């Protein structure tokens, strides 16, 4: 099957997570993503452990299906080659601090003069303009700034960030889908655009429930651990041998919970009559449920809730979830041969097209692995124009 983005050329000037993830999403869908890196070490992620026989598996996880070109952007000749690459591209992605690409002459205004249809995606901490535009940022600082850390963790506990770098990856997602929306318009009109993706804005964008809670009530959302502000029972519960998650997200599921724990009288208890009332009394409800859950192990309760159709799950480690039969069925974990010849595993694209997983067409590249081929092709194309 033809890849959806086959024939689309993307030039990536990115480091670490947000930008490389954006580029990889496009590469997974068939785009030819050319990653421009400094000859001195390349993407900073190349130095992140675990290092398997000289190659970073963190880097591999975000740079499959790409080609690497090593260019010193402070060198005039290399900078000219970078500019030519962009003038022949459909999309450019960069995640430098605002102003860096302008100083290099690789900004949207400059490049679009020669390539009006260019879609140019800038991912930064706070955006290209505004009072914080020149401030740097990493996932931690954006989680702190965005409010995420104010609602993460146990009540009364120290600030906690989400264990997954949420700000980085949601910015990458916003960047990828915005790039494709702009590309469609450019293909129809011949006019590209500059797409500004601030990590702060992307992180606030996925906090719709928290921001709407504040707008509607005038009160800041608070930390609830694994619990939900408007729903119960809906959290991690302690059983005899550990914890499991259970989410009775509506009244019908609550009635099933009452059946599983053999408390039919709770169905008629006024303070448990609605999701809102149960949420208001969720500390008491949790204590009542956990007193019952102590009678059996997590596996027993999971089996009982699954049998009656109540959503529930074990609290998995990554080794456990990656070995889950559903993950195996979907074909998400794929073998990956690193440039040093070592075969490892990686989590591929989770999206199936026509029931088929996206394939890994290229291993993650060595630094500058494709410089000669890419520049030779560019020179031939330039001569023919």
CSV table of C-alpha atoms in Angstrom, one decimal:
chain,number,residue,atom,x,y,z
A,1,UNK,CA,0.0,0.0,0.0
A,2,UNK,CA,1.3,3.5,-0.9
A,3,UNK,CA,2.3,5.4,2.2
A,4,UNK,CA,0.0,8.4,2.8
A,5,UNK,CA,2.8,11.0,2.7
A,6,UNK,CA,4.9,9.4,0.0
A,7,UNK,CA,6.4,12.2,-2.1
A,8,UNK,CA,6.4,14.7,0.7
A,9,UNK,CA,9.8,16.1,1.6
A,10,UNK,CA,10.5,17.3,5.2
A,11,UNK,CA,13.6,19.1,6.4
A,12,UNK,CA,14.1,18.8,10.2
A,13,UNK,CA,16.4,21.1,12.2
A,14,UNK,CA,15.5,19.6,15.6
A,15,UNK,CA,17.0,18.3,18.8
A,16,UNK,CA,15.9,16.0,21.7
A,17,UNK,CA,12.1,15.3,21.7
A,18,UNK,CA,9.4,17.7,20.6
A,19,UNK,CA,10.7,18.4,17.1
A,20,UNK,CA,12.1,14.9,16.4
A,21,UNK,CA,8.8,13.4,17.4
A,22,UNK,CA,7.0,15.7,15.1
A,23,UNK,CA,9.3,14.7,12.3
A,24,UNK,CA,9.1,11.0,13.0
A,25,UNK,CA,5.3,11.1,12.9
A,26,UNK,CA,5.5,12.4,9.4
A,27,UNK,CA,8.2,9.9,8.5
A,28,UNK,CA,6.1,7.0,9.8
A,29,UNK,CA,3.4,8.1,7.3
A,30,UNK,CA,5.9,7.9,4.4
A,31,UNK,CA,7.4,11.4,4.2
A,32,UNK,CA,11.1,11.7,3.3
A,33,UNK,CA,12.4,13.3,6.4
A,34,UNK,CA,15.9,14.7,6.1
A,35,UNK,CA,17.4,15.5,9.6
A,36,UNK,CA,20.0,18.3,9.5
A,37,UNK,CA,22.5,17.9,12.3
A,38,UNK,CA,25.7,19.5,13.5
A,39,UNK,CA,28.8,17.5,12.5
A,40,UNK,CA,29.9,18.0,16.1
A,41,UNK,CA,27.8,15.4,17.9
A,42,UNK,CA,24.5,15.9,16.1
A,43,UNK,CA,21.2,15.8,17.9
A,44,UNK,CA,21.8,16.0,21.7
A,45,UNK,CA,19.7,12.9,22.1
A,46,UNK,CA,22.5,10.8,20.5
A,47,UNK,CA,24.3,11.0,23.8
A,48,UNK,CA,21.4,9.8,26.0
A,49,UNK,CA,21.6,6.3,27.5
A,50,UNK,CA,20.9,3.5,27.2
A,51,UNK,CA,23.8,3.3,24.7
A,52,UNK,CA,23.9,0.0,22.9
A,53,UNK,CA,27.4,-0.6,21.4
A,54,UNK,CA,27.8,3.1,20.8
A,55,UNK,CA,24.3,4.0,19.6
A,56,UNK,CA,21.6,5.6,21.8
A,57,UNK,CA,18.3,3.7,22.0
A,58,UNK,CA,16.6,6.9,23.1
A,59,UNK,CA,17.7,8.5,19.8
A,60,UNK,CA,16.6,5.5,17.9
A,61,UNK,CA,13.1,5.7,19.4
A,62,UNK,CA,12.5,9.1,17.9
A,63,UNK,CA,14.4,9.0,14.6
A,64,UNK,CA,13.4,6.0,12.7
A,65,UNK,CA,12.5,6.3,9.0
A,66,UNK,CA,14.7,9.4,8.6
A,67,UNK,CA,17.9,10.3,6.8
A,68,UNK,CA,20.7,12.3,8.4
A,69,UNK,CA,22.7,15.1,6.8
A,70,UNK,CA,25.6,16.7,8.7
A,71,UNK,CA,25.9,20.4,8.1
A,72,UNK,CA,27.7,23.2,10.0
A,73,UNK,CA,25.2,26.0,9.8
A,74,UNK,CA,27.8,28.5,10.7
A,75,UNK,CA,29.7,27.6,7.5
A,76,UNK,CA,28.5,29.6,4.5
A,77,UNK,CA,28.7,26.7,2.1
A,78,UNK,CA,26.9,24.3,4.4
A,79,UNK,CA,24.3,27.0,5.2
A,80,UNK,CA,23.7,27.4,1.4
A,81,UNK,CA,23.1,23.7,1.1
A,82,UNK,CA,20.6,23.8,4.0
A,83,UNK,CA,18.8,26.7,2.3
A,84,UNK,CA,18.7,24.8,-1.0
A,85,UNK,CA,17.3,21.8,0.9
A,86,UNK,CA,14.5,23.9,2.3
A,87,UNK,CA,13.8,25.6,-1.0
A,88,UNK,CA,13.1,22.1,-2.5
A,89,UNK,CA,11.0,20.9,0.5
A,90,UNK,CA,7.4,20.8,1.3
A,91,UNK,CA,7.8,21.2,5.1
A,92,UNK,CA,10.5,22.5,7.4
A,93,UNK,CA,10.4,21.7,11.1
A,94,UNK,CA,12.7,23.5,13.7
A,95,UNK,CA,12.7,23.7,17.4
A,96,UNK,CA,15.3,26.3,18.1
A,97,UNK,CA,14.8,29.4,20.3
A,98,UNK,CA,13.1,32.1,18.4
A,99,UNK,CA,15.5,34.2,16.4
A,100,UNK,CA,18.1,31.5,15.8
A,101,UNK,CA,16.9,30.5,12.3
A,102,UNK,CA,16.6,34.2,11.3
A,103,UNK,CA,20.2,34.8,12.2
A,104,UNK,CA,21.1,31.9,10.0
A,105,UNK,CA,19.0,33.1,7.1
A,106,UNK,CA,16.9,30.0,7.4
A,107,UNK,CA,13.7,31.6,8.7
A,108,UNK,CA,10.2,31.4,7.1
A,109,UNK,CA,10.3,34.9,5.7
A,110,UNK,CA,13.6,34.3,3.9
A,111,UNK,CA,12.9,30.8,2.6
A,112,UNK,CA,9.3,31.5,1.5
A,113,UNK,CA,10.6,34.1,-1.0
A,114,UNK,CA,12.0,31.2,-3.0
A,115,UNK,CA,9.5,28.6,-2.0
A,116,UNK,CA,6.1,30.3,-1.5
A,117,UNK,CA,4.3,26.9,-0.8
A,118,UNK,CA,6.6,26.1,2.1
A,119,UNK,CA,5.0,25.0,5.3
A,120,UNK,CA,7.4,26.0,8.1
A,121,UNK,CA,6.8,24.6,11.6
A,122,UNK,CA,8.5,26.3,14.6
A,123,UNK,CA,8.2,24.5,18.0
A,124,UNK,CA,9.4,26.5,20.9
A,125,UNK,CA,8.8,26.8,24.6
A,126,UNK,CA,6.5,29.9,24.6
A,127,UNK,CA,6.0,30.8,20.9
A,128,UNK,CA,7.7,33.1,18.4
A,129,UNK,CA,6.3,36.3,19.8
A,130,UNK,CA,5.3,37.7,23.2
A,131,UNK,CA,6.9,38.6,26.5
A,132,UNK,CA,8.3,35.1,27.1
A,133,UNK,CA,9.3,34.3,23.5
A,134,UNK,CA,13.0,34.5,24.3
A,135,UNK,CA,12.8,32.2,27.3
A,136,UNK,CA,14.1,28.7,26.9
A,137,UNK,CA,12.1,25.7,28.2
A,138,UNK,CA,12.2,22.0,28.7
A,139,UNK,CA,9.4,19.6,29.4
A,140,UNK,CA,9.8,20.1,33.2
A,141,UNK,CA,9.6,23.8,33.1
A,142,UNK,CA,6.6,23.8,30.8
A,143,UNK,CA,4.8,21.2,33.0
A,144,UNK,CA,5.5,23.6,35.9
A,145,UNK,CA,4.4,26.7,34.0
A,146,UNK,CA,1.3,25.1,32.4
A,147,UNK,CA,-0.4,24.0,35.7
A,148,UNK,CA,0.1,20.3,35.1
A,149,UNK,CA,2.3,20.0,38.2
A,150,UNK,CA,-0.4,21.7,40.3
A,151,UNK,CA,-2.8,18.8,39.6
A,152,UNK,CA,-0.4,15.9,39.5
A,153,UNK,CA,0.4,13.8,42.6
A,154,UNK,CA,-1.2,13.2,46.0
A,155,UNK,CA,-3.1,15.9,47.9
A,156,UNK,CA,-0.7,17.8,50.1
A,157,UNK,CA,2.4,16.3,48.4
A,158,UNK,CA,5.4,18.0,46.8
A,159,UNK,CA,5.0,19.1,43.1
A,160,UNK,CA,5.2,16.1,40.8
A,161,UNK,CA,5.6,16.1,37.0
A,162,UNK,CA,4.0,13.6,34.7
A,163,UNK,CA,6.4,10.7,34.3
A,164,UNK,CA,6.0,10.8,30.5
A,165,UNK,CA,7.4,14.1,28.9
A,166,UNK,CA,3.9,15.3,28.1
A,167,UNK,CA,4.7,18.8,27.1
A,168,UNK,CA,7.3,17.7,24.5
A,169,UNK,CA,5.2,15.1,22.9
A,170,UNK,CA,1.9,16.9,22.8
A,171,UNK,CA,3.8,19.8,21.1
A,172,UNK,CA,5.1,17.3,18.5
A,173,UNK,CA,1.6,16.0,17.9
A,174,UNK,CA,0.2,19.5,17.4
A,175,UNK,CA,3.1,20.3,15.1
A,176,UNK,CA,2.6,17.2,12.9
A,177,UNK,CA,-1.2,17.6,12.4
A,178,UNK,CA,-0.9,21.4,11.9
A,179,UNK,CA,1.8,20.8,9.3
A,180,UNK,CA,-0.4,18.5,7.3
A,181,UNK,CA,-3.4,20.8,7.5
A,182,UNK,CA,-1.2,23.7,6.2
A,183,UNK,CA,0.3,21.4,3.6
A,184,UNK,CA,-3.2,20.6,2.2
A,185,UNK,CA,-3.9,24.3,1.9
A,186,UNK,CA,-0.5,24.9,0.3
A,187,UNK,CA,-1.1,22.2,-2.3
A,188,UNK,CA,-4.5,23.8,-3.2
A,189,UNK,CA,-3.5,27.4,-3.2
A,190,UNK,CA,0.3,27.4,-3.7
A,191,UNK,CA,0.7,29.5,-0.5
A,192,UNK,CA,2.4,28.0,2.5
A,193,UNK,CA,2.5,29.4,6.0
A,194,UNK,CA,4.5,29.7,9.2
A,195,UNK,CA,3.1,27.4,11.9
A,196,UNK,CA,3.9,28.5,15.5
A,197,UNK,CA,3.6,25.7,18.0
A,198,UNK,CA,4.3,26.8,21.6
A,199,UNK,CA,4.9,24.0,24.0
A,200,UNK,CA,3.0,26.0,26.7
A,201,UNK,CA,0.0,26.4,24.4
A,202,UNK,CA,0.0,22.8,23.4
A,203,UNK,CA,0.1,21.7,27.0
A,204,UNK,CA,-2.8,24.0,27.9
A,205,UNK,CA,-4.6,22.8,24.9
A,206,UNK,CA,-4.8,19.3,26.2
A,207,UNK,CA,-5.9,20.5,29.6
A,208,UNK,CA,-9.4,21.4,28.4
A,209,UNK,CA,-11.1,19.8,31.4
A,210,UNK,CA,-8.9,21.7,33.9
A,211,UNK,CA,-9.1,25.1,32.2
A,212,UNK,CA,-12.9,24.7,31.8
A,213,UNK,CA,-13.2,23.8,35.5
A,214,UNK,CA,-11.5,27.0,36.4
A,215,UNK,CA,-13.5,29.1,33.9
A,216,UNK,CA,-16.8,27.6,35.1
A,217,UNK,CA,-16.2,27.7,38.8
A,218,UNK,CA,-13.5,30.3,39.4
A,219,UNK,CA,-11.6,27.8,41.5
A,220,UNK,CA,-8.3,26.2,40.7
A,221,UNK,CA,-8.3,22.4,40.1
A,222,UNK,CA,-6.4,20.5,42.7
A,223,UNK,CA,-4.3,17.4,43.1
A,224,UNK,CA,-6.4,14.3,43.6
A,225,UNK,CA,-3.9,11.5,43.1
A,226,UNK,CA,-5.5,9.0,40.8
A,227,UNK,CA,-9.0,10.1,41.6
A,228,UNK,CA,-11.4,12.2,39.4
A,229,UNK,CA,-12.9,15.5,40.4
A,230,UNK,CA,-16.4,14.7,39.0
A,231,UNK,CA,-16.6,11.0,39.0
A,232,UNK,CA,-16.4,8.1,41.4
A,233,UNK,CA,-15.4,5.3,41.8
A,234,UNK,CA,-12.7,6.2,39.3
A,235,UNK,CA,-9.1,5.7,40.6
A,236,UNK,CA,-6.5,3.3,41.8
A,237,UNK,CA,-7.7,1.1,44.6
A,238,UNK,CA,-5.7,-1.0,47.1
A,239,UNK,CA,-6.4,-4.7,47.1
A,240,UNK,CA,-4.8,-7.5,49.3
A,241,UNK,CA,-1.6,-7.7,47.2
A,242,UNK,CA,-1.3,-4.3,45.6
A,243,UNK,CA,-3.2,-1.7,43.5
A,244,UNK,CA,-5.4,-1.8,40.5
A,245,UNK,CA,-7.4,0.8,38.5
A,246,UNK,CA,-11.1,0.8,38.2
A,247,UNK,CA,-13.4,3.4,36.5
A,248,UNK,CA,-17.1,3.2,36.9
A,249,UNK,CA,-17.8,6.2,34.8
A,250,UNK,CA,-21.6,6.3,34.8
A,251,UNK,CA,-24.5,5.1,36.9
A,252,UNK,CA,-25.0,1.8,35.0
A,253,UNK,CA,-21.4,0.9,35.7
A,254,UNK,CA,-21.8,1.9,39.4
A,255,UNK,CA,-24.7,-0.5,39.7
A,256,UNK,CA,-22.4,-3.3,38.4
A,257,UNK,CA,-19.7,-2.3,41.0
A,258,UNK,CA,-22.4,-2.8,43.7
A,259,UNK,CA,-23.1,-6.3,42.2
A,260,UNK,CA,-19.4,-7.3,42.2
A,261,UNK,CA,-18.8,-6.2,45.8
A,262,UNK,CA,-22.1,-7.6,46.9
A,263,UNK,CA,-23.5,-4.4,48.3
A,264,UNK,CA,-26.9,-4.0,46.5
A,265,UNK,CA,-28.0,-1.5,49.2
A,266,UNK,CA,-25.5,1.0,47.9
A,267,UNK,CA,-27.6,1.4,44.7
A,268,UNK,CA,-30.3,3.1,46.7
A,269,UNK,CA,-27.9,5.1,49.0
A,270,UNK,CA,-28.8,8.8,48.4
A,271,UNK,CA,-25.2,10.0,48.6
A,272,UNK,CA,-24.2,7.6,45.9
A,273,UNK,CA,-27.1,8.3,43.6
A,274,UNK,CA,-25.2,10.1,40.9
A,275,UNK,CA,-21.6,10.5,39.6
A,276,UNK,CA,-21.5,14.0,41.1
A,277,UNK,CA,-22.7,12.8,44.5
A,278,UNK,CA,-20.3,9.9,44.5
A,279,UNK,CA,-17.4,12.3,43.6
A,280,UNK,CA,-18.4,14.5,46.6
A,281,UNK,CA,-18.2,11.5,48.9
A,282,UNK,CA,-15.4,9.7,47.2
A,283,UNK,CA,-13.1,9.5,50.1
A,284,UNK,CA,-15.7,7.6,52.1
A,285,UNK,CA,-16.6,5.5,49.1
A,286,UNK,CA,-12.9,4.6,48.5
A,287,UNK,CA,-12.5,3.5,52.1
A,288,UNK,CA,-15.6,1.4,51.9
A,289,UNK,CA,-14.6,-0.2,48.7
A,290,UNK,CA,-11.0,-0.9,49.8
A,291,UNK,CA,-12.2,-2.6,53.0
A,292,UNK,CA,-13.8,-5.1,50.6
A,293,UNK,CA,-11.0,-5.2,48.1
A,294,UNK,CA,-8.6,-6.3,51.0
A,295,UNK,CA,-10.4,-9.7,50.9
A,296,UNK,CA,-8.8,-10.7,47.6
A,297,UNK,CA,-5.8,-10.1,45.3
A,298,UNK,CA,-5.9,-7.6,42.4
A,299,UNK,CA,-6.2,-10.4,39.8
A,300,UNK,CA,-9.4,-11.7,41.4
A,301,UNK,CA,-11.0,-8.2,41.3
A,302,UNK,CA,-9.9,-7.6,37.8
A,303,UNK,CA,-11.4,-10.8,36.7
A,304,UNK,CA,-14.7,-10.0,38.4
A,305,UNK,CA,-15.0,-6.5,37.0
A,306,UNK,CA,-14.0,-7.6,33.5
A,307,UNK,CA,-16.6,-10.3,33.6
A,308,UNK,CA,-19.4,-7.8,34.2
A,309,UNK,CA,-18.1,-5.1,31.9
A,310,UNK,CA,-16.6,-2.5,34.3
A,311,UNK,CA,-13.5,-0.9,32.9
A,312,UNK,CA,-10.5,-1.9,35.0
A,313,UNK,CA,-6.7,-2.5,34.6
A,314,UNK,CA,-3.6,-3.6,36.5
A,315,UNK,CA,-1.1,-0.9,37.4
A,316,UNK,CA,1.5,-2.1,34.9
A,317,UNK,CA,5.2,-1.5,34.6
A,318,UNK,CA,6.5,-0.9,31.1
A,319,UNK,CA,7.9,-4.4,30.9
A,320,UNK,CA,4.4,-5.7,31.8
A,321,UNK,CA,2.4,-3.6,29.3
A,322,UNK,CA,4.8,-4.3,26.4
A,323,UNK,CA,4.3,-8.0,27.0
A,324,UNK,CA,0.5,-7.7,27.1
A,325,UNK,CA,-1.3,-9.8,24.5
A,326,UNK,CA,-3.1,-6.8,23.1
A,327,UNK,CA,0.2,-5.0,22.4
A,328,UNK,CA,1.4,-8.2,20.6
A,329,UNK,CA,-1.8,-8.5,18.6
A,330,UNK,CA,-1.5,-4.9,17.3
A,331,UNK,CA,2.1,-5.4,16.2
A,332,UNK,CA,3.3,-2.3,17.9
A,333,UNK,CA,6.6,-3.7,19.2
A,334,UNK,CA,8.8,-4.2,16.2
A,335,UNK,CA,12.4,-5.3,15.7
A,336,UNK,CA,14.8,-2.5,14.9
A,337,UNK,CA,18.3,-3.0,13.5
A,338,UNK,CA,20.6,-0.2,14.7
A,339,UNK,CA,23.3,1.2,12.3
A,340,UNK,CA,25.9,-0.8,14.3
A,341,UNK,CA,24.2,-4.0,13.3
A,342,UNK,CA,22.6,-4.7,16.8
A,343,UNK,CA,19.0,-5.7,16.7
A,344,UNK,CA,16.8,-4.2,19.4
A,345,UNK,CA,13.1,-3.5,19.7
A,346,UNK,CA,11.1,-0.3,19.5
A,347,UNK,CA,7.5,0.8,19.8
A,348,UNK,CA,6.4,1.7,16.3
A,349,UNK,CA,3.5,3.8,15.1
A,350,UNK,CA,0.3,2.9,17.0
A,351,UNK,CA,-1.8,3.7,14.0
A,352,UNK,CA,-3.1,1.0,11.7
A,353,UNK,CA,-4.0,2.0,8.1
A,354,UNK,CA,-6.4,-0.4,6.5
A,355,UNK,CA,-5.8,-2.8,9.4
A,356,UNK,CA,-2.0,-2.8,8.7
A,357,UNK,CA,0.6,-1.3,11.1
A,358,UNK,CA,3.0,1.3,9.7
A,359,UNK,CA,6.3,-0.3,8.8
A,360,UNK,CA,9.8,0.8,9.7
A,361,UNK,CA,11.4,1.5,6.3
A,362,UNK,CA,14.7,2.9,7.6
A,363,UNK,CA,16.6,2.4,10.8
A,364,UNK,CA,17.6,5.5,12.8
A,365,UNK,CA,20.6,7.0,10.9
A,366,UNK,CA,24.2,7.5,11.8
A,367,UNK,CA,25.2,11.1,12.1
A,368,UNK,CA,25.6,12.4,8.6
A,369,UNK,CA,25.0,8.9,7.1
A,370,UNK,CA,23.1,10.3,4.0
A,371,UNK,CA,25.0,13.6,3.5
A,372,UNK,CA,26.7,12.6,0.3
A,373,UNK,CA,23.7,11.1,-1.3
A,374,UNK,CA,21.3,13.9,-0.3
A,375,UNK,CA,23.7,16.7,-1.5
A,376,UNK,CA,24.5,14.9,-4.7
A,377,UNK,CA,20.8,14.6,-5.5
A,378,UNK,CA,20.3,18.3,-4.6
A,379,UNK,CA,23.1,19.4,-6.9
A,380,UNK,CA,21.7,17.4,-9.8
A,381,UNK,CA,18.3,18.9,-9.2
A,382,UNK,CA,19.7,22.4,-9.0
A,383,UNK,CA,21.7,22.0,-12.3
A,384,UNK,CA,18.5,20.9,-14.1
A,385,UNK,CA,16.5,23.9,-12.9
